[in-house]
Short mmCIF file of N, CA and C in Angstrom, two decimals:
data_model
loop_
_atom_site.label_atom_id
_atom_site.label_comp_id
_atom_site.label_asym_id
_atom_site.label_seq_id
_atom_site.Cartn_x
_atom_site.Cartn_y
_atom_site.Cartn_z
N UNK A 1 0.80 -1.01 -0.05
CA UNK A 1 -0.45 -0.29 0.35
C UNK A 1 0.96 1.08 -0.43
N UNK A 2 1.68 1.16 0.73
CA UNK A 2 2.59 2.59 0.98
C UNK A 2 2.77 2.80 -1.11
N UNK A 3 3.74 1.72 -1.30
CA UNK A 3 4.32 1.54 -2.69
C UNK A 3 3.61 2.48 -3.72
N UNK A 4 2.07 2.62 -3.40
CA UNK A 4 1.39 2.98 -3.87
C UNK A 4 1.07 5.01 -4.19
N UNK A 5 1.21 4.86 -2.86
CA UNK A 5 0.95 6.17 -2.03
C UNK A 5 2.07 7.11 -3.64
N UNK A 6 1.66 8.00 -4.32
CA UNK A 6 2.07 8.72 -4.87
C UNK A 6 3.09 10.15 -4.11
N UNK A 7 3.15 10.17 -2.85
CA UNK A 7 3.22 11.09 -1.58
C UNK A 7 4.57 11.58 -2.45
N UNK A 8 5.88 10.55 -1.88
CA UNK A 8 6.96 10.89 -2.45
C UNK A 8 7.18 11.51 -3.09
N UNK A 9 6.52 11.55 -4.47
CA UNK A 9 7.10 11.93 -5.82
C UNK A 9 6.17 13.43 -6.09
N UNK A 10 5.27 13.63 -4.81
CA UNK A 10 4.32 15.04 -5.73
C UNK A 10 5.64 15.90 -4.53
N UNK A 11 5.28 15.41 -3.26
CA UNK A 11 6.77 16.08 -2.84
C UNK A 11 7.47 16.95 -2.80
N UNK A 12 8.79 15.63 -3.57
CA UNK A 12 10.04 15.92 -4.58
C UNK A 12 9.32 16.85 -5.28
N UNK A 13 8.47 16.61 -6.46
CA UNK A 13 8.56 18.01 -7.77
C UNK A 13 7.85 18.90 -6.70
N UNK A 14 7.32 18.86 -5.86
CA UNK A 14 6.59 20.50 -4.93
C UNK A 14 8.33 20.96 -4.66
N UNK A 15 9.32 20.21 -3.94
CA UNK A 15 10.67 21.13 -3.40
C UNK A 15 11.54 21.40 -5.15
N UNK A 16 11.17 20.63 -5.72
CA UNK A 16 11.90 21.05 -7.06
C UNK A 16 10.99 22.50 -7.76
N UNK A 17 10.04 22.68 -7.39
CA UNK A 17 9.32 24.35 -8.45
C UNK A 17 9.37 24.77 -6.91
N UNK A 18 9.73 24.74 -5.94
CA UNK A 18 10.05 25.50 -4.91
C UNK A 18 11.34 26.27 -5.19
N UNK A 19 12.05 25.23 -5.01
CA UNK A 19 13.45 25.78 -5.56
C UNK A 19 13.83 26.84 -6.98
N UNK A 20 12.79 26.01 -8.26
CA UNK A 20 12.75 26.83 -9.02
C UNK A 20 12.62 28.47 -8.94
N UNK A 21 11.10 28.30 -7.87
CA UNK A 21 11.01 29.55 -7.86
C UNK A 21 11.13 30.46 -6.81
N UNK A 22 12.57 29.91 -6.46
CA UNK A 22 13.07 31.39 -5.36
C UNK A 22 14.34 31.69 -5.95
N UNK A 23 14.92 30.29 -7.47
CA UNK A 23 16.03 30.90 -7.93
C UNK A 23 15.89 31.61 -9.02
N UNK A 24 14.03 32.11 -8.83
CA UNK A 24 13.88 32.94 -10.60
C UNK A 24 13.73 34.54 -9.79
N UNK A 25 13.38 34.44 -8.39
CA UNK A 25 13.06 35.31 -7.69
C UNK A 25 14.52 36.40 -7.69
N UNK A 26 15.06 35.14 -6.63
CA UNK A 26 17.17 35.31 -6.61
C UNK A 26 17.21 36.38 -7.47
N UNK A 27 17.71 35.72 -8.62
CA UNK A 27 17.58 35.87 -10.08
C UNK A 27 17.54 37.26 -10.54
N UNK A 28 16.30 38.28 -10.05
CA UNK A 28 15.47 39.23 -10.47
C UNK A 28 16.13 40.26 -9.84
N UNK A 29 16.08 39.72 -8.68
CA UNK A 29 16.96 41.33 -7.46
C UNK A 29 18.13 40.89 -7.63
N UNK A 30 18.67 40.32 -7.85
CA UNK A 30 20.19 40.20 -8.46
C UNK A 30 20.64 41.03 -9.37
N UNK A 31 19.22 40.91 -10.23
CA UNK A 31 20.00 41.31 -11.78
C UNK A 31 19.36 42.55 -11.69
N UNK A 32 18.16 43.28 -10.10
CA UNK A 32 17.96 44.16 -10.68
C UNK A 32 18.78 45.22 -9.42
N UNK A 33 19.84 44.74 -8.48
CA UNK A 33 20.40 45.45 -7.07
C UNK A 33 22.32 45.63 -8.82
N UNK A 34 21.83 45.22 -9.59
CA UNK A 34 23.42 44.57 -10.38
C UNK A 34 24.45 44.39 -10.09
N UNK A 35 24.06 43.26 -8.85
CA UNK A 35 24.82 41.80 -8.57
C UNK A 35 24.58 40.37 -9.78
N UNK A 36 25.61 40.33 -9.26
CA UNK A 36 25.54 38.41 -10.20
C UNK A 36 24.62 37.42 -10.04
N UNK A 37 23.95 38.43 -11.17
CA UNK A 37 22.41 37.34 -10.75
C UNK A 37 22.47 35.49 -10.70
N UNK A 38 23.87 35.01 -11.55
CA UNK A 38 23.51 33.67 -11.42
C UNK A 38 24.58 33.06 -10.10
N UNK A 39 25.11 33.69 -9.36
CA UNK A 39 25.53 32.90 -8.01
C UNK A 39 24.11 33.42 -7.40
N UNK A 40 23.39 34.21 -6.68
CA UNK A 40 22.58 34.84 -6.62
C UNK A 40 21.57 33.37 -6.78
N UNK A 41 21.05 33.73 -7.58
CA UNK A 41 20.10 32.90 -8.08
C UNK A 41 19.75 30.77 -8.00
N UNK A 42 21.72 30.92 -8.25
CA UNK A 42 21.45 29.13 -7.42
C UNK A 42 21.37 29.16 -5.39
N UNK A 43 21.84 30.70 -5.14
CA UNK A 43 21.79 30.25 -3.76
C UNK A 43 20.81 29.63 -3.96
N UNK A 44 19.79 30.88 -4.19
CA UNK A 44 18.49 31.22 -4.10
C UNK A 44 17.59 30.00 -4.36
N UNK A 45 17.72 29.14 -5.13
CA UNK A 45 17.58 27.62 -5.93
C UNK A 45 17.68 26.50 -5.06
N UNK A 46 18.77 26.62 -5.06
CA UNK A 46 19.28 25.42 -4.01
C UNK A 46 18.54 25.40 -2.12
N UNK A 47 18.74 26.63 -1.56
CA UNK A 47 18.31 27.05 -0.60
C UNK A 47 16.62 27.00 -0.62
N UNK A 48 16.43 27.63 -1.39
CA UNK A 48 14.52 27.13 -1.47
C UNK A 48 14.40 25.48 -1.21
N UNK A 49 14.78 25.23 -2.47
CA UNK A 49 14.75 23.00 -2.53
C UNK A 49 15.42 22.84 -0.94
N UNK A 50 16.24 23.28 -0.68
CA UNK A 50 16.54 22.00 0.65
C UNK A 50 15.16 23.07 1.57
N UNK A 51 15.32 23.82 2.08
CA UNK A 51 14.41 24.55 3.14
C UNK A 51 12.62 23.38 3.07
N UNK A 52 12.67 24.07 1.06
CA UNK A 52 10.98 23.19 1.12
C UNK A 52 10.82 21.20 1.04
N UNK A 53 12.07 20.92 1.41
CA UNK A 53 12.60 19.17 1.55
C UNK A 53 12.34 19.10 2.86
N UNK A 54 12.61 19.75 3.13
CA UNK A 54 13.49 19.30 5.31
C UNK A 54 11.58 19.92 5.23
N UNK A 55 11.46 20.53 5.43
CA UNK A 55 9.18 20.43 5.66
C UNK A 55 8.97 19.68 4.58
N UNK A 56 8.49 18.87 3.92
CA UNK A 56 7.80 18.34 3.68
C UNK A 56 8.16 17.35 4.20
N UNK A 57 9.10 16.47 4.29
CA UNK A 57 9.17 15.11 5.10
C UNK A 57 8.62 15.46 6.07
N UNK A 58 8.09 16.50 7.28
CA UNK A 58 8.22 16.32 8.13
C UNK A 58 5.90 15.45 7.78
N UNK A 59 5.05 16.11 6.94
CA UNK A 59 4.26 15.59 5.87
C UNK A 59 4.66 13.73 6.20
N UNK A 60 5.50 13.94 4.92
CA UNK A 60 5.82 12.47 4.24
C UNK A 60 5.44 12.27 5.29
N UNK A 61 6.17 12.02 6.48
CA UNK A 61 5.84 10.77 8.03
C UNK A 61 5.04 11.09 8.51
N UNK A 62 3.97 11.60 8.74
CA UNK A 62 3.02 11.74 8.87
C UNK A 62 1.75 10.71 7.85
N UNK A 63 2.06 11.45 6.57
CA UNK A 63 1.54 9.95 5.92
C UNK A 63 1.98 8.35 5.98
N UNK A 64 2.99 8.50 6.34
CA UNK A 64 3.50 7.00 6.09
C UNK A 64 2.95 6.39 7.47
N UNK A 65 2.99 7.24 8.64
CA UNK A 65 3.22 7.13 10.04
C UNK A 65 0.92 6.41 9.97
N UNK A 66 0.18 6.86 8.95
CA UNK A 66 -0.89 6.57 9.29
C UNK A 66 -1.14 5.04 8.26
N UNK A 67 -0.47 4.78 6.82
CA UNK A 67 -0.47 3.53 7.28
C UNK A 67 -0.23 2.67 7.13
N UNK A 68 0.98 2.68 8.25
CA UNK A 68 1.79 1.16 9.55
C UNK A 68 0.82 1.54 10.43
N UNK A 69 -0.20 2.75 10.94
CA UNK A 69 -0.49 2.51 12.32
C UNK A 69 -2.14 1.36 11.12
N UNK A 70 -2.34 2.30 10.30
CA UNK A 70 -3.55 1.34 9.96
C UNK A 70 -3.29 -0.62 9.18
N UNK A 71 -2.29 -0.65 8.77
CA UNK A 71 -1.91 -1.91 8.33
C UNK A 71 -1.87 -2.57 10.12
N UNK A 72 -1.34 -1.65 11.05
CA UNK A 72 -1.38 -3.54 12.28
C UNK A 72 -2.29 -2.92 12.81
N UNK A 73 -3.78 -1.43 12.95
CA UNK A 73 -4.84 -2.18 14.13
C UNK A 73 -5.31 -1.23 13.09
N UNK A 74 -6.44 -1.38 12.32
CA UNK A 74 -7.40 -1.03 11.29
C UNK A 74 -8.91 -0.30 11.79
N UNK A 75 -8.96 -1.93 13.08
CA UNK A 75 -9.93 -0.72 13.76
C UNK A 75 -9.97 0.17 14.76
N UNK A 76 -8.72 0.38 15.26
CA UNK A 76 -8.68 1.80 15.94
C UNK A 76 -8.42 2.77 14.92
N UNK A 77 -7.96 3.12 13.53
CA UNK A 77 -8.57 3.82 13.11
C UNK A 77 -9.53 4.52 12.66
N UNK A 78 -10.73 3.16 12.42
CA UNK A 78 -11.45 2.92 12.77
C UNK A 78 -13.22 3.57 13.10
N UNK A 79 -12.46 3.22 14.53
CA UNK A 79 -13.07 4.61 15.94
C UNK A 79 -12.52 5.67 15.54
N UNK A 80 -11.81 6.33 15.54
CA UNK A 80 -11.51 7.31 15.95
C UNK A 80 -11.71 8.43 14.63
N UNK A 81 -10.42 7.97 13.41
CA UNK A 81 -11.48 8.66 12.20
C UNK A 81 -11.76 8.36 11.46
N UNK A 82 -13.27 7.71 11.20
CA UNK A 82 -14.17 6.38 10.72
C UNK A 82 -14.42 6.97 9.00
N UNK A 83 -14.34 8.53 9.40
CA UNK A 83 -14.12 8.31 7.67
C UNK A 83 -13.00 8.56 6.77
N UNK A 84 -11.41 8.12 7.18
CA UNK A 84 -10.56 8.64 6.53
C UNK A 84 -10.76 7.20 6.34
N UNK A 85 -10.82 6.38 7.31
CA UNK A 85 -11.09 4.45 7.65
C UNK A 85 -11.75 4.36 6.82
N UNK A 86 -12.57 4.44 6.16
CA UNK A 86 -13.79 4.17 5.11
C UNK A 86 -13.10 4.52 3.64
N UNK A 87 -11.94 5.97 3.42
CA UNK A 87 -11.86 6.31 2.13
C UNK A 87 -10.27 5.59 2.33
N UNK A 88 -9.51 4.69 2.89
CA UNK A 88 -8.28 4.11 2.77
C UNK A 88 -9.43 2.92 2.46
N UNK A 89 -9.90 2.36 2.62
CA UNK A 89 -10.90 0.37 2.78
C UNK A 89 -11.40 1.03 1.37
N UNK A 90 -11.60 2.04 1.16
CA UNK A 90 -12.72 2.09 -0.03
C UNK A 90 -11.58 1.81 -1.80
N UNK A 91 -10.61 2.38 -1.11
CA UNK A 91 -9.40 2.45 -1.76
C UNK A 91 -8.61 1.49 -2.04
N UNK A 92 -7.69 0.34 -0.91
CA UNK A 92 -7.26 -0.47 -1.05
C UNK A 92 -7.99 -1.64 0.10
N UNK A 93 -9.10 -2.75 -0.41
CA UNK A 93 -9.76 -3.77 0.11
C UNK A 93 -8.86 -4.64 0.70
N UNK A 94 -9.73 -4.76 1.57
CA UNK A 94 -9.27 -6.02 2.77
C UNK A 94 -9.24 -7.37 0.94
N UNK A 95 -7.76 -7.45 1.74
CA UNK A 95 -7.26 -9.40 1.15
C UNK A 95 -7.46 -10.48 1.07
N UNK A 96 -7.62 -11.77 1.93
CA UNK A 96 -7.77 -12.72 2.16
C UNK A 96 -6.71 -13.35 1.98
N UNK A 97 -6.19 -13.41 3.64
CA UNK A 97 -5.05 -14.09 3.75
C UNK A 97 -4.16 -15.35 2.65
N UNK A 98 -3.16 -14.84 2.51
CA UNK A 98 -2.39 -16.15 1.42
C UNK A 98 -1.59 -17.14 1.99
N UNK A 99 -1.90 -18.45 1.70
CA UNK A 99 -1.69 -19.40 2.52
C UNK A 99 -0.16 -19.79 2.28
N UNK A 100 0.47 -19.95 2.54
CA UNK A 100 1.95 -20.21 2.34
C UNK A 100 2.52 -21.93 1.55
N UNK A 101 1.53 -22.32 1.63
CA UNK A 101 1.21 -24.53 2.35
C UNK A 101 1.55 -24.23 0.38
#
């Protein structure tokens, strides 16, 4: 189920977009002030990417924790957050255990 999650790819693409946006803003600000725009744009892009990647890691960890908790104790999720439980069970219906005989 965790392998089906697109959260990792989504967070990575978001970090790339924030980095590019930071690079553009840093480049334009440097051009307006007469400084070396390439260096400022690079520093801004890398800084934006790193800050966004670190921030989104918290969200990614929380989503992974929900998947693990659901896998270990689905009845608890059903009691505490029934709406989330039903959304997950609709997407990933329970499969009967397979015998290894």
